[in-house]
């Protein structure tokens, strides 16, 4: 619109000018006015031109300059250059990214990681008004030029400078488009922990990248309770002789797990020297950082001599998930590298992939930058303007005004590239850092697993695990088999004893008591005892030789402090400790102990005295409640049996006094199974059978308990255990040098003034015999292993209460010592094959006092132990009585109906119903049955007498012969005559 107006205005201006020229001659006076108008119109034209020019500057620029700083003469630099140029061409040909704006890539040679020259070279790049610089390759160079990037506010974007410290807040304009070495070191630490190694040796190029990377490795190893035992720095431009000197020191060290952190130039030199020294062989573990996988990818296939130098090495490779974009780029790579293979083929490395995605990420950030209406402008740096007079021409460097905005836009990029998801986390690191674990084998390499910060080590690609519900990675946490250096599949132990001729200094505590455990043979440097034999047997089970020397600890006159001996291991005075050393919390904080080879908790020993048996000792087995319930059940069972037998058994009949005596006699005689009365009823026999079973158990238990009381319970002591000592005020003895003193004071809360140190078992025995009233002690506290020896020949004392600690004895070694783990395995083997028990019997088997082990408190038998029996017996009684009473009530009901039907029954006569029922229940059942039959016959006779003559047997005769009667009836005319025949 503005251009049309300007054209129209120009035509109008030219028309007016021509008219003015024609009239110049006619109107001479108006010449001055014409000049004034021409000047005004020129000013107006310039104003419109300025407006149009300003409008044109606010649109997208045609070209945006970006720089790249790499050593393009190296193989790594070549593949990076190819990838960068390919990405720029693809971005410029895609109008959906920057529209009509094109990227212009300016390549600057980096002088192979030389810091000073890199500074000069980056200044040249900065002077070209680039909005961003991609590079450099080296972290060393990045540390220097990031200060320049900060000053000029130009984003410095790198996918190869992986030093973790470059991510600090000190370098806001350094942007990493690949994963930091911090994650690579975490993967290596997980790998070391996976195979059970505890110490590694770090060989690294001694520059910023090497030092900071190994520092990160040390931090990650510490999280796994591992450590770097030796650091071997190598000068960046070291000669083979210098590298040899470094690796010779590595070979003398203990660890055989070596981590190499170098670059693609120095790393191969290290492996070449190691091969010549015979260090790429059996027993060694070599782990290389990602530089080695980059070499394998870029220069594959390597010459056979180079492959021989790295056989069995493990290395990390940046993992990029498979995708359609990646497959297209891989197929395109052959065409891209065609003609660039003068020094051999150029393979596809992660550096190429991330270089390609870096250009795309920068293009998306620039697109967002321009869409926000920002302009690409540069301004002078006021700090550099003061240097105009020097010859360095630093005043030519300008500040990128939109640097902060572009930096923010880069961190906001969220795209999917050939490397997968390209997105920054809140900590300004790319999300999903993932590595492959590579094993160099034969003429190539094989992948044995993956690592990611999300799932750790796994055999499944991390992107697959991320998609699993619940993220359960337990089943996938395993790696494929590895071929280690020396062409062996057996995992190396990872350490050896240092090849420096030094023997391990093993401290042995020498006390003045209990020499069965540890003692020094007089006049020699040899030691003997239970602990020494266990250590020697365990050492012999190890698959390697252990050079050691026993060093006595203690003056032989006092018991030494084992805690102090353990502390001296931490200072390096001793390499280990062997002896009767208890594993306590304090000591485990200082050193590592082996598997305990004997259990030995603290116990209390006190004097005991024989007790005389009481005259009422026979009552002791049962509690009063047990006695009461048992007696009650005797009476209940006797009564139930009497009820069940009274009507059918003549032995349970008679006068009331006699029946009461029968009940009690029958009840209590069942205790001895001597009851004379026989039971004839079914219910009575069932109840009696169950009761006799109860009586059998009760009498057996009573006999056993009483026997125990009368034969075993012969000792007593006022001290019942540690609880009695806590609430008391009496002095307590302990073994000098034992950890028991601190435990009693700090854990139990006993005042220190009550504790008396005792050197020898004899001194402890004398103190116990004296007692607290005569200057002795009330109790003696020591470890169970010692006390068993102490009590073997001292029957006046015994252990009271239970062990109040759960300690064991073990051998101590420095923190994370592999020897502690291997000896633990050997001790467990000794337990399985019986060697440990045989050594125990050799030194510690002795005949103890017969009274030892007896309890001072024998538990009396309580009712709760027998309530089930009583419930069964009581239930049987209730059921029998219930059935019995139902039966007798039915008989009584039948009896009453017959009585009412009797012709001679007087309704007005008779006593109360209850008395009649009790009288009926008291009668013998056979009498009731006979009477019922008699009444029935009487009724038949009565009916016969009404119909004619009848012959009736007198009651007197019937009563005289109540056994049997037979009624016969014969017809007699119209009547029936009944004959009763008594048999």
PDB file of C-alpha atoms in Angstrom, residues 295-446:
ATOM      1  CA  UNK A 295      35.597 -44.910  17.411  1.00  0.00           C
ATOM      2  CA  UNK A 296      33.950 -48.273  16.762  1.00  0.00           C
ATOM      3  CA  UNK A 297      31.024 -46.599  14.998  1.00  0.00           C
ATOM      4  CA  UNK A 298      33.011 -44.087  12.942  1.00  0.00           C
ATOM      5  CA  UNK A 299      36.039 -46.136  11.888  1.00  0.00           C
ATOM      6  CA  UNK A 300      34.445 -49.581  11.715  1.00  0.00           C
ATOM      7  CA  UNK A 301      35.853 -51.972  10.799  1.00  0.00           C
ATOM      8  CA  UNK A 302      39.006 -51.320  12.780  1.00  0.00           C
ATOM      9  CA  UNK A 303      42.254 -53.052  11.811  1.00  0.00           C
ATOM     10  CA  UNK A 304      42.792 -56.402  13.473  1.00  0.00           C
ATOM     11  CA  UNK A 305      45.717 -55.140  15.558  1.00  0.00           C
ATOM     12  CA  UNK A 306      43.540 -52.337  16.945  1.00  0.00           C
ATOM     13  CA  UNK A 307      40.726 -54.773  17.716  1.00  0.00           C
ATOM     14  CA  UNK A 308      43.133 -57.038  19.599  1.00  0.00           C
ATOM     15  CA  UNK A 309      43.963 -54.154  21.900  1.00  0.00           C
ATOM     16  CA  UNK A 310      40.369 -53.781  23.094  1.00  0.00           C
ATOM     17  CA  UNK A 311      39.120 -57.390  23.250  1.00  0.00           C
ATOM     18  CA  UNK A 312      36.701 -57.902  26.139  1.00  0.00           C
ATOM     19  CA  UNK A 313      36.369 -54.185  26.897  1.00  0.00           C
ATOM     20  CA  UNK A 314      32.988 -52.836  28.000  1.00  0.00           C
ATOM     21  CA  UNK A 315      31.973 -49.407  26.747  1.00  0.00           C
ATOM     22  CA  UNK A 316      28.939 -47.142  26.794  1.00  0.00           C
ATOM     23  CA  UNK A 317      27.190 -45.895  23.671  1.00  0.00           C
ATOM     24  CA  UNK A 318      24.522 -43.207  23.583  1.00  0.00           C
ATOM     25  CA  UNK A 319      21.277 -44.973  22.717  1.00  0.00           C
ATOM     26  CA  UNK A 320      18.870 -43.480  20.195  1.00  0.00           C
ATOM     27  CA  UNK A 321      15.534 -45.300  19.816  1.00  0.00           C
ATOM     28  CA  UNK A 322      14.558 -46.748  16.476  1.00  0.00           C
ATOM     29  CA  UNK A 323      12.155 -44.586  14.478  1.00  0.00           C
ATOM     30  CA  UNK A 324      11.149 -43.813  10.906  1.00  0.00           C
ATOM     31  CA  UNK A 325      13.151 -40.575  10.929  1.00  0.00           C
ATOM     32  CA  UNK A 326      16.262 -42.384  12.106  1.00  0.00           C
ATOM     33  CA  UNK A 327      15.907 -45.124   9.502  1.00  0.00           C
ATOM     34  CA  UNK A 328      15.625 -42.519   6.741  1.00  0.00           C
ATOM     35  CA  UNK A 329      18.700 -40.713   7.987  1.00  0.00           C
ATOM     36  CA  UNK A 330      20.683 -43.967   8.235  1.00  0.00           C
ATOM     37  CA  UNK A 331      19.804 -44.859   4.641  1.00  0.00           C
ATOM     38  CA  UNK A 332      20.764 -41.335   3.592  1.00  0.00           C
ATOM     39  CA  UNK A 333      24.110 -41.462   5.368  1.00  0.00           C
ATOM     40  CA  UNK A 334      25.852 -43.523   2.678  1.00  0.00           C
ATOM     41  CA  UNK A 335      25.133 -40.854   0.083  1.00  0.00           C
ATOM     42  CA  UNK A 336      26.195 -38.105   2.444  1.00  0.00           C
ATOM     43  CA  UNK A 337      29.583 -39.711   3.160  1.00  0.00           C
ATOM     44  CA  UNK A 338      30.334 -40.583  -0.440  1.00  0.00           C
ATOM     45  CA  UNK A 339      33.525 -38.837  -1.451  1.00  0.00           C
ATOM     46  CA  UNK A 340      34.599 -38.174   2.136  1.00  0.00           C
ATOM     47  CA  UNK A 341      36.333 -41.475   2.725  1.00  0.00           C
ATOM     48  CA  UNK A 342      39.907 -40.664   1.791  1.00  0.00           C
ATOM     49  CA  UNK A 343      41.251 -42.104   5.050  1.00  0.00           C
ATOM     50  CA  UNK A 344      38.744 -44.915   5.341  1.00  0.00           C
ATOM     51  CA  UNK A 345      34.999 -45.313   5.756  1.00  0.00           C
ATOM     52  CA  UNK A 346      33.004 -42.938   7.917  1.00  0.00           C
ATOM     53  CA  UNK A 347      30.387 -44.707   9.987  1.00  0.00           C
ATOM     54  CA  UNK A 348      27.359 -43.249  11.648  1.00  0.00           C
ATOM     55  CA  UNK A 349      27.932 -42.175  15.254  1.00  0.00           C
ATOM     56  CA  UNK A 350      25.695 -40.620  17.865  1.00  0.00           C
ATOM     57  CA  UNK A 351      27.624 -37.396  17.214  1.00  0.00           C
ATOM     58  CA  UNK A 352      26.218 -37.247  13.676  1.00  0.00           C
ATOM     59  CA  UNK A 353      22.684 -37.826  14.897  1.00  0.00           C
ATOM     60  CA  UNK A 354      22.860 -35.163  17.591  1.00  0.00           C
ATOM     61  CA  UNK A 355      24.584 -32.712  15.219  1.00  0.00           C
ATOM     62  CA  UNK A 356      21.678 -33.126  12.822  1.00  0.00           C
ATOM     63  CA  UNK A 357      19.086 -32.605  15.565  1.00  0.00           C
ATOM     64  CA  UNK A 358      20.993 -29.609  16.936  1.00  0.00           C
ATOM     65  CA  UNK A 359      20.472 -27.678  13.662  1.00  0.00           C
ATOM     66  CA  UNK A 360      16.763 -28.546  13.692  1.00  0.00           C
ATOM     67  CA  UNK A 361      16.374 -27.514  17.335  1.00  0.00           C
ATOM     68  CA  UNK A 362      18.108 -24.184  16.606  1.00  0.00           C
ATOM     69  CA  UNK A 363      15.886 -23.646  13.553  1.00  0.00           C
ATOM     70  CA  UNK A 364      12.715 -24.205  15.613  1.00  0.00           C
ATOM     71  CA  UNK A 365      13.978 -21.811  18.271  1.00  0.00           C
ATOM     72  CA  UNK A 366      14.802 -19.175  15.634  1.00  0.00           C
ATOM     73  CA  UNK A 367      11.364 -19.601  14.088  1.00  0.00           C
ATOM     74  CA  UNK A 368       9.739 -18.960  17.453  1.00  0.00           C
ATOM     75  CA  UNK A 369      12.129 -16.046  18.008  1.00  0.00           C
ATOM     76  CA  UNK A 370      11.114 -14.366  14.726  1.00  0.00           C
ATOM     77  CA  UNK A 371       7.428 -15.099  15.162  1.00  0.00           C
ATOM     78  CA  UNK A 372       7.548 -13.230  18.440  1.00  0.00           C
ATOM     79  CA  UNK A 373       8.488 -10.088  16.481  1.00  0.00           C
ATOM     80  CA  UNK A 374      12.121 -10.027  17.573  1.00  0.00           C
ATOM     81  CA  UNK A 375      14.824  -8.543  15.340  1.00  0.00           C
ATOM     82  CA  UNK A 376      18.296  -9.872  14.807  1.00  0.00           C
ATOM     83  CA  UNK A 377      20.380  -6.892  15.792  1.00  0.00           C
ATOM     84  CA  UNK A 378      23.798  -6.406  17.328  1.00  0.00           C
ATOM     85  CA  UNK A 379      25.092  -3.545  19.423  1.00  0.00           C
ATOM     86  CA  UNK A 380      28.472  -2.404  20.604  1.00  0.00           C
ATOM     87  CA  UNK A 381      29.818  -3.685  23.875  1.00  0.00           C
ATOM     88  CA  UNK A 382      30.589  -0.715  26.080  1.00  0.00           C
ATOM     89  CA  UNK A 383      33.234  -2.771  27.865  1.00  0.00           C
ATOM     90  CA  UNK A 384      35.056  -3.457  24.597  1.00  0.00           C
ATOM     91  CA  UNK A 385      34.688   0.080  23.243  1.00  0.00           C
ATOM     92  CA  UNK A 386      37.457   1.207  25.570  1.00  0.00           C
ATOM     93  CA  UNK A 387      39.853  -1.115  23.711  1.00  0.00           C
ATOM     94  CA  UNK A 388      39.563   0.636  20.340  1.00  0.00           C
ATOM     95  CA  UNK A 389      43.185   1.657  20.293  1.00  0.00           C
ATOM     96  CA  UNK A 390      44.742  -1.799  20.554  1.00  0.00           C
ATOM     97  CA  UNK A 391      45.741  -4.001  17.647  1.00  0.00           C
ATOM     98  CA  UNK A 392      43.477  -6.929  18.611  1.00  0.00           C
ATOM     99  CA  UNK A 393      40.438  -5.185  17.143  1.00  0.00           C
ATOM    100  CA  UNK A 394      38.230  -6.470  19.981  1.00  0.00           C
ATOM    101  CA  UNK A 395      35.920  -3.519  19.439  1.00  0.00           C
ATOM    102  CA  UNK A 396      34.694  -5.353  16.320  1.00  0.00           C
ATOM    103  CA  UNK A 397      32.841  -7.809  18.572  1.00  0.00           C
ATOM    104  CA  UNK A 398      29.196  -6.943  19.181  1.00  0.00           C
ATOM    105  CA  UNK A 399      26.525  -8.122  21.597  1.00  0.00           C
ATOM    106  CA  UNK A 400      23.610 -10.087  20.170  1.00  0.00           C
ATOM    107  CA  UNK A 401      20.616  -8.150  21.475  1.00  0.00           C
ATOM    108  CA  UNK A 402      18.238 -11.104  21.260  1.00  0.00           C
ATOM    109  CA  UNK A 403      20.585 -13.635  22.835  1.00  0.00           C
ATOM    110  CA  UNK A 404      18.597 -14.158  26.046  1.00  0.00           C
ATOM    111  CA  UNK A 405      15.332 -14.580  24.150  1.00  0.00           C
ATOM    112  CA  UNK A 406      16.842 -17.082  21.722  1.00  0.00           C
ATOM    113  CA  UNK A 407      18.375 -19.005  24.625  1.00  0.00           C
ATOM    114  CA  UNK A 408      14.958 -19.310  26.307  1.00  0.00           C
ATOM    115  CA  UNK A 409      13.385 -20.418  23.026  1.00  0.00           C
ATOM    116  CA  UNK A 410      15.969 -23.180  22.629  1.00  0.00           C
ATOM    117  CA  UNK A 411      15.111 -24.602  26.071  1.00  0.00           C
ATOM    118  CA  UNK A 412      11.435 -24.541  25.079  1.00  0.00           C
ATOM    119  CA  UNK A 413      11.928 -26.691  21.964  1.00  0.00           C
ATOM    120  CA  UNK A 414       9.828 -29.838  22.011  1.00  0.00           C
ATOM    121  CA  UNK A 415      10.282 -31.919  18.892  1.00  0.00           C
ATOM    122  CA  UNK A 416      10.949 -35.449  17.676  1.00  0.00           C
ATOM    123  CA  UNK A 417      14.200 -35.807  15.800  1.00  0.00           C
ATOM    124  CA  UNK A 418      16.421 -38.595  14.563  1.00  0.00           C
ATOM    125  CA  UNK A 419      17.620 -39.091  18.176  1.00  0.00           C
ATOM    126  CA  UNK A 420      14.064 -39.399  19.470  1.00  0.00           C
ATOM    127  CA  UNK A 421      12.286 -36.989  21.775  1.00  0.00           C
ATOM    128  CA  UNK A 422      14.191 -33.705  21.926  1.00  0.00           C
ATOM    129  CA  UNK A 423      12.987 -31.881  25.002  1.00  0.00           C
ATOM    130  CA  UNK A 424      14.613 -30.242  28.009  1.00  0.00           C
ATOM    131  CA  UNK A 425      13.863 -31.094  31.612  1.00  0.00           C
ATOM    132  CA  UNK A 426      13.540 -28.355  34.260  1.00  0.00           C
ATOM    133  CA  UNK A 427      17.254 -28.797  35.098  1.00  0.00           C
ATOM    134  CA  UNK A 428      18.068 -27.820  31.482  1.00  0.00           C
ATOM    135  CA  UNK A 429      19.271 -31.301  30.541  1.00  0.00           C
ATOM    136  CA  UNK A 430      17.688 -33.372  27.785  1.00  0.00           C
ATOM    137  CA  UNK A 431      15.100 -35.854  28.982  1.00  0.00           C
ATOM    138  CA  UNK A 432      15.508 -39.641  28.890  1.00  0.00           C
ATOM    139  CA  UNK A 433      19.294 -40.107  28.965  1.00  0.00           C
ATOM    140  CA  UNK A 434      19.880 -43.657  27.713  1.00  0.00           C
ATOM    141  CA  UNK A 435      22.982 -45.723  26.982  1.00  0.00           C
ATOM    142  CA  UNK A 436      23.782 -49.085  25.492  1.00  0.00           C
ATOM    143  CA  UNK A 437      26.356 -51.324  27.201  1.00  0.00           C
ATOM    144  CA  UNK A 438      28.689 -52.709  24.507  1.00  0.00           C
ATOM    145  CA  UNK A 439      31.107 -55.632  24.775  1.00  0.00           C
ATOM    146  CA  UNK A 440      33.969 -55.675  22.236  1.00  0.00           C
ATOM    147  CA  UNK A 441      34.242 -59.243  20.930  1.00  0.00           C
ATOM    148  CA  UNK A 442      36.091 -60.620  17.896  1.00  0.00           C
ATOM    149  CA  UNK A 443      35.972 -58.283  14.942  1.00  0.00           C
ATOM    150  CA  UNK A 444      33.073 -56.210  16.237  1.00  0.00           C
ATOM    151  CA  UNK A 445      30.932 -55.653  19.309  1.00  0.00           C
ATOM    152  CA  UNK A 446      27.742 -56.932  20.844  1.00  0.00           C
TER     153      UNK A 446
END
